[in-house]
XYZ file of C-alpha atoms in Angstrom:
400
model
C 21.605 -69.375 58.468
C 19.582 -70.674 61.414
C 18.306 -68.157 63.915
C 19.063 -69.148 67.522
C 17.407 -66.233 69.296
C 14.696 -67.121 71.824
C 11.310 -67.908 70.360
C 8.286 -70.143 70.401
C 7.135 -72.708 67.894
C 3.535 -71.510 67.743
C 1.505 -70.830 64.617
C -0.240 -67.731 65.833
C -0.515 -64.684 63.670
C -3.540 -63.545 61.811
C -5.598 -66.409 60.742
C -7.514 -68.652 60.612
C -9.775 -71.269 62.010
C -7.814 -74.238 60.773
C -4.707 -72.773 62.418
C -6.703 -72.307 65.576
C -7.573 -76.003 65.510
C -3.853 -76.783 65.561
C -3.450 -74.601 68.610
C -6.449 -76.154 70.287
C -4.717 -79.524 70.062
C -2.385 -78.224 72.767
C -3.801 -78.028 76.286
C -4.201 -74.376 77.232
C -1.750 -74.480 80.132
C 0.862 -76.158 77.945
C 0.373 -73.532 75.232
C 0.786 -70.698 77.719
C 3.850 -72.371 79.185
C 5.391 -72.488 75.715
C 4.502 -68.879 74.997
C 5.897 -67.608 78.295
C 9.145 -69.542 78.017
C 12.047 -67.366 77.003
C 14.597 -70.082 76.760
C 13.280 -72.215 73.927
C 15.329 -71.730 70.742
C 13.546 -71.070 67.496
C 15.235 -72.181 64.282
C 14.345 -70.473 61.057
C 15.936 -72.848 58.593
C 16.314 -72.067 54.950
C 14.579 -75.361 54.187
C 11.492 -74.201 56.100
C 11.376 -70.879 54.337
C 11.754 -72.515 50.944
C 8.929 -74.994 51.543
C 6.451 -75.285 48.654
C 8.004 -72.564 46.472
C 7.642 -73.569 42.871
C 9.867 -71.411 40.673
C 13.573 -70.674 40.583
C 12.811 -66.980 41.060
C 11.201 -67.794 44.375
C 14.171 -69.813 45.520
C 16.471 -66.897 44.692
C 14.210 -64.436 46.491
C 13.817 -66.462 49.660
C 17.532 -67.270 49.767
C 18.102 -63.518 49.754
C 15.619 -63.053 52.568
C 17.263 -65.704 54.730
C 20.752 -64.398 54.058
C 19.902 -60.753 54.686
C 16.548 -59.767 56.137
C 16.067 -62.659 58.546
C 19.605 -62.735 59.958
C 20.338 -59.150 61.040
C 22.171 -60.484 64.117
C 24.907 -61.673 61.774
C 25.505 -58.192 60.347
C 28.987 -56.995 61.282
C 29.142 -53.703 59.404
C 28.715 -50.197 60.719
C 25.288 -48.959 61.794
C 25.471 -45.442 60.443
C 22.622 -42.946 60.188
C 21.817 -41.829 56.660
C 21.259 -38.207 55.759
C 18.063 -37.049 54.131
C 18.251 -37.290 50.351
C 16.881 -35.168 47.573
C 14.101 -36.463 45.367
C 15.368 -39.011 42.872
C 13.806 -41.404 40.375
C 12.118 -44.259 42.220
C 12.580 -47.930 41.381
C 8.999 -48.001 40.018
C 9.785 -45.514 37.260
C 6.639 -44.195 35.546
C 6.988 -40.707 37.046
C 7.521 -41.889 40.634
C 10.134 -40.156 42.773
C 11.512 -41.106 46.190
C 13.548 -39.617 49.008
C 14.964 -41.070 52.227
C 14.274 -39.332 55.542
C 16.545 -39.862 58.538
C 14.400 -40.659 61.586
C 17.153 -40.806 64.186
C 17.908 -43.827 66.352
C 15.534 -46.498 67.620
C 15.994 -49.644 69.740
C 17.960 -51.363 66.959
C 20.039 -48.450 65.729
C 19.577 -45.786 63.040
C 16.229 -45.837 61.216
C 14.804 -44.097 58.195
C 11.604 -43.993 56.195
C 11.175 -43.610 52.446
C 8.670 -41.238 50.902
C 7.488 -41.968 47.362
C 5.459 -39.521 45.296
C 3.812 -39.096 41.929
C 2.501 -35.634 41.246
C -0.677 -34.836 39.358
C -0.684 -32.251 36.563
C -1.551 -28.780 37.784
C -1.678 -27.460 41.344
C -4.823 -28.666 43.043
C -3.465 -28.527 46.590
C -4.925 -32.000 47.215
C -2.892 -35.051 48.195
C -3.153 -38.544 49.635
C -0.616 -40.349 51.824
C -0.791 -44.150 51.647
C 0.585 -46.402 54.419
C 1.148 -50.095 53.576
C 0.423 -53.133 55.754
C 2.472 -55.948 57.321
C 4.906 -57.894 55.097
C 4.414 -55.189 52.509
C 5.744 -52.029 50.891
C 4.484 -49.639 48.212
C 4.673 -51.177 44.741
C 1.222 -50.572 43.174
C 1.967 -48.254 40.227
C -1.697 -48.152 39.321
C -2.675 -46.531 42.623
C -0.729 -43.334 42.013
C -2.113 -43.028 38.505
C -5.677 -43.419 39.758
C -5.296 -40.527 42.180
C -3.363 -38.383 39.688
C -6.088 -38.765 37.074
C -8.440 -37.097 39.554
C -6.061 -34.233 40.236
C -4.758 -35.604 43.547
C -1.029 -35.746 44.277
C -0.056 -39.219 45.416
C 2.387 -40.063 48.208
C 3.266 -43.369 49.868
C 5.628 -44.113 52.741
C 7.705 -47.241 53.247
C 7.833 -47.300 57.036
C 11.027 -48.013 58.972
C 12.175 -51.646 58.611
C 9.953 -52.150 55.558
C 10.734 -52.249 51.841
C 12.998 -49.446 50.652
C 13.662 -48.434 54.266
C 14.920 -51.819 55.534
C 18.573 -51.834 56.573
C 20.805 -54.933 57.022
C 20.987 -54.629 60.831
C 17.179 -54.573 61.157
C 14.778 -57.491 61.527
C 11.948 -56.779 59.074
C 8.688 -55.335 60.418
C 9.926 -55.349 64.026
C 8.428 -52.695 66.307
C 8.148 -52.018 70.033
C 5.215 -49.588 69.851
C 3.008 -48.821 66.832
C 3.188 -45.121 67.705
C 6.839 -45.268 66.651
C 5.466 -45.025 63.111
C 3.885 -41.660 63.897
C 7.291 -40.049 63.338
C 7.418 -41.485 59.808
C 3.890 -40.247 59.088
C 4.710 -36.802 60.487
C 7.796 -36.559 58.268
C 5.743 -37.510 55.216
C 2.992 -35.026 56.051
C 5.546 -32.243 56.524
C 6.919 -32.851 53.024
C 3.403 -33.021 51.569
C 2.594 -29.614 53.078
C 5.888 -28.169 51.804
C 4.788 -29.278 48.350
C 1.801 -26.935 48.693
C -0.935 -29.406 49.632
C -3.593 -28.327 52.119
C -6.324 -30.962 51.636
C -4.681 -34.241 52.689
C -6.223 -37.710 52.806
C -4.481 -40.207 55.074
C -4.927 -43.791 53.883
C -3.834 -47.162 55.237
C -4.193 -50.871 54.493
C -4.371 -53.631 57.159
C -1.764 -52.794 59.847
C -1.371 -49.506 57.993
C -5.101 -48.997 58.537
C -4.638 -49.670 62.244
C -1.662 -47.292 62.437
C -3.351 -44.435 60.572
C -6.576 -44.811 62.560
C -4.563 -44.759 65.791
C -2.724 -41.672 64.512
C -5.907 -39.632 63.990
C -7.406 -40.953 67.245
C -4.422 -40.010 69.414
C -3.913 -36.641 67.700
C -7.592 -35.666 67.666
C -8.115 -32.191 66.204
C -4.329 -31.857 65.782
C -4.021 -34.770 63.351
C -3.273 -32.458 60.417
C -5.241 -34.363 57.784
C -8.668 -33.821 56.268
C -9.968 -37.392 56.311
C -9.013 -41.045 56.817
C -9.449 -43.899 54.331
C -8.831 -47.477 55.469
C -8.691 -50.660 53.413
C -9.318 -53.799 55.513
C -7.835 -52.270 58.694
C -6.393 -54.694 61.254
C -8.763 -53.803 64.099
C -8.988 -57.288 65.636
C -7.118 -60.597 65.600
C -8.747 -63.216 63.411
C -8.644 -65.760 66.222
C -11.217 -67.338 68.521
C -12.211 -65.500 71.702
C -10.175 -67.855 73.897
C -6.933 -66.980 72.191
C -7.801 -63.293 71.885
C -8.371 -63.091 75.624
C -5.654 -65.441 76.891
C -2.938 -66.264 74.366
C -2.469 -62.796 72.837
C -2.192 -61.088 76.269
C 0.252 -63.814 77.352
C 2.456 -63.095 74.342
C 2.180 -59.391 75.101
C 3.414 -60.006 78.643
C 6.205 -62.260 77.378
C 7.257 -59.572 74.899
C 8.246 -57.320 77.790
C 10.842 -59.912 78.816
C 11.932 -61.076 75.367
C 10.870 -58.486 72.766
C 12.987 -60.056 70.012
C 11.706 -63.600 70.575
C 10.339 -65.091 67.368
C 6.919 -66.595 66.754
C 6.741 -68.688 63.615
C 3.760 -68.532 61.314
C 2.160 -71.227 59.210
C 3.409 -71.685 55.679
C 0.218 -70.626 53.947
C 0.603 -69.406 50.386
C -3.033 -68.799 49.417
C -2.780 -65.031 49.686
C 0.533 -64.594 47.848
C -0.636 -66.968 45.107
C -3.773 -64.839 44.747
C -1.638 -61.740 44.178
C 1.380 -62.848 42.147
C 1.240 -62.880 38.368
C 3.389 -66.030 38.393
C 0.425 -67.864 39.895
C -3.158 -66.561 39.793
C -2.875 -62.807 40.396
C -1.970 -59.685 38.431
C 0.949 -58.262 40.372
C 4.731 -58.360 40.451
C 6.781 -57.189 43.426
C 10.052 -57.731 45.264
C 9.591 -60.956 47.214
C 12.442 -60.075 49.568
C 10.270 -57.178 50.778
C 6.838 -58.790 50.463
C 7.584 -62.406 51.210
C 5.721 -65.394 49.825
C 5.307 -66.735 53.351
C 4.925 -64.288 56.198
C 8.143 -64.558 58.217
C 8.287 -65.187 61.958
C 7.158 -62.113 63.875
C 8.703 -60.840 67.075
C 6.852 -61.073 70.349
C 7.034 -57.291 70.565
C 5.218 -57.023 67.224
C 2.354 -59.100 68.641
C 2.274 -57.000 71.805
C 2.461 -53.725 69.873
C -0.440 -54.611 67.591
C -2.568 -55.750 70.523
C -1.896 -52.564 72.495
C -2.578 -50.404 69.436
C -5.947 -52.070 68.894
C -6.934 -51.401 72.498
C -5.649 -47.812 72.396
C -7.597 -47.172 69.212
C -10.892 -48.382 70.617
C -10.307 -46.434 73.836
C -9.670 -43.209 71.895
C -11.899 -43.773 68.852
C -14.315 -41.038 69.931
C -11.456 -38.503 69.714
C -11.297 -38.851 65.926
C -12.473 -35.551 64.457
C -12.099 -36.191 60.716
C -14.415 -38.173 58.421
C -13.512 -41.875 58.246
C -14.039 -44.458 55.494
C -13.708 -48.115 56.482
C -13.710 -50.541 53.547
C -13.744 -54.319 53.820
C -14.515 -57.364 51.715
C -18.084 -58.611 51.567
C -16.977 -61.989 52.897
C -14.215 -63.839 54.669
C -12.765 -67.270 53.966
C -10.692 -69.799 55.910
C -7.976 -70.865 53.473
C -4.312 -71.802 53.563
C -3.799 -73.367 50.128
C -5.039 -71.553 47.058
C -8.427 -72.151 45.510
C -10.483 -69.966 43.170
C -12.543 -68.764 46.131
C -9.444 -67.018 47.486
C -9.748 -64.478 44.668
C -13.031 -63.103 46.020
C -12.699 -63.100 49.819
C -10.568 -61.799 52.680
C -8.511 -64.785 53.819
C -6.467 -62.787 56.338
C -8.933 -60.859 58.520
C -12.605 -61.246 59.412
C -14.730 -58.633 57.584
C -17.387 -58.855 60.304
C -14.861 -57.705 62.898
C -13.763 -54.855 60.645
C -17.371 -53.700 60.126
C -18.258 -53.983 63.816
C -15.224 -52.125 65.143
C -14.937 -49.755 62.187
C -18.375 -48.375 63.036
C -16.841 -47.012 66.253
C -14.191 -44.861 64.557
C -15.134 -41.222 64.981
C -18.518 -39.714 64.309
C -20.661 -41.507 61.743
C -17.893 -43.294 59.828
C -18.749 -44.676 56.411
C -18.374 -48.467 56.553
C -18.495 -49.986 53.062
C -18.406 -53.625 51.997
C -16.742 -54.192 48.617
C -18.240 -57.215 46.877
C -15.791 -60.083 46.274
C -12.795 -58.121 47.518
C -9.575 -59.767 48.660
C -7.796 -58.685 51.837
C -6.139 -55.832 49.952
C -9.109 -54.469 48.037
C -6.822 -52.441 45.761
C -5.081 -55.654 44.658
C -8.331 -57.477 43.906
C -9.419 -58.189 40.344
C -10.020 -55.187 38.109
C -13.776 -54.711 38.556
C -13.483 -55.098 42.337
C -10.706 -52.575 42.761
C -12.611 -50.227 40.436
C -15.498 -50.398 42.917
C -13.071 -49.712 45.766
C -11.631 -46.681 43.960
C -15.137 -45.392 43.216
C -15.929 -45.663 46.925
C -12.738 -43.810 47.879
C -13.161 -40.954 45.424
C -16.841 -40.541 46.210
C -15.920 -40.306 49.907
C -13.193 -37.736 49.220
C -15.542 -35.673 47.080
C -18.314 -35.776 49.674
C -16.042 -34.797 52.550
C -14.318 -32.006 50.594
C -17.394 -29.816 50.463
């Protein structure tokens, strides 16, 4: 069903130079006028969302997204808070358990997060908490096994409005302030401590890397974890300086007036085709939760990410725990898939990650992983093995 809430028809988020060239075709003042307008309708048609999807499974998945996740304004049911649940078998199987945690009420009604765990044999007292990125949720069975094999209890959280935690009245991934996620992280850490863990690694990918880094920066010595591991953290927009300095702040200002306004993104499928087994990757996941094309984002999401990046850099010196910042050895401008997409970050700029990551805390370890994709842990086998080696070496070194 078409979405008629205010929005702008601007291809903005997260990449890349060829998208920037589209934006540059608009005079700057005209672009800003479009961004600051709160009256222009934005239609998210099913035909748009289904563009260039090649299998019947994809059509089914995207139809589900349009009917449910992208049209929460059409939900007419009750918005009831859900009580905390006991541990139960998770949808991943393979020894994974999950529980829902009621996080009270936010700007769009009741919210919850979902904690997933896979325990290691024995009682080492060591654990890791993994926080996913944008347009994402936890689905990587292999990750839990890797940590368990080294005696580390594995936990992952599906943040509010993501994956297992998404409710029909919520627009996916929407947020007013990235620190809203701190409550979800706190709830997860409380459970991890109740399970008897005292040495805790906090880990995050992409926006999850930004959120977890901001968490340890704002909490300082009270962060309650032993170290931070980040995989391609979203520390800077992958846009030219002009748009970083003018367009992003303009959207941030506009978000104060119209936080739910939508900003459409380009229909690039290079990254999803690099991940999905149906195309060129190794992975299978729920495409209603990790969509083939990134959906339109809210203006408040843009503003929240931008503010979080600035807050992190302002408070980076307050980080008291050891920090690992991992990134791909190279970036690539790509929208349609090519073989090169399998060995480069096509979402963020690794140079930005290295430059800003070096400012996180005292003497952070900044490591380039050769031929890594944006999510290093979803890269081909030998690349993710190198990423895991880097992680476990860092944990071992900082545990002494």
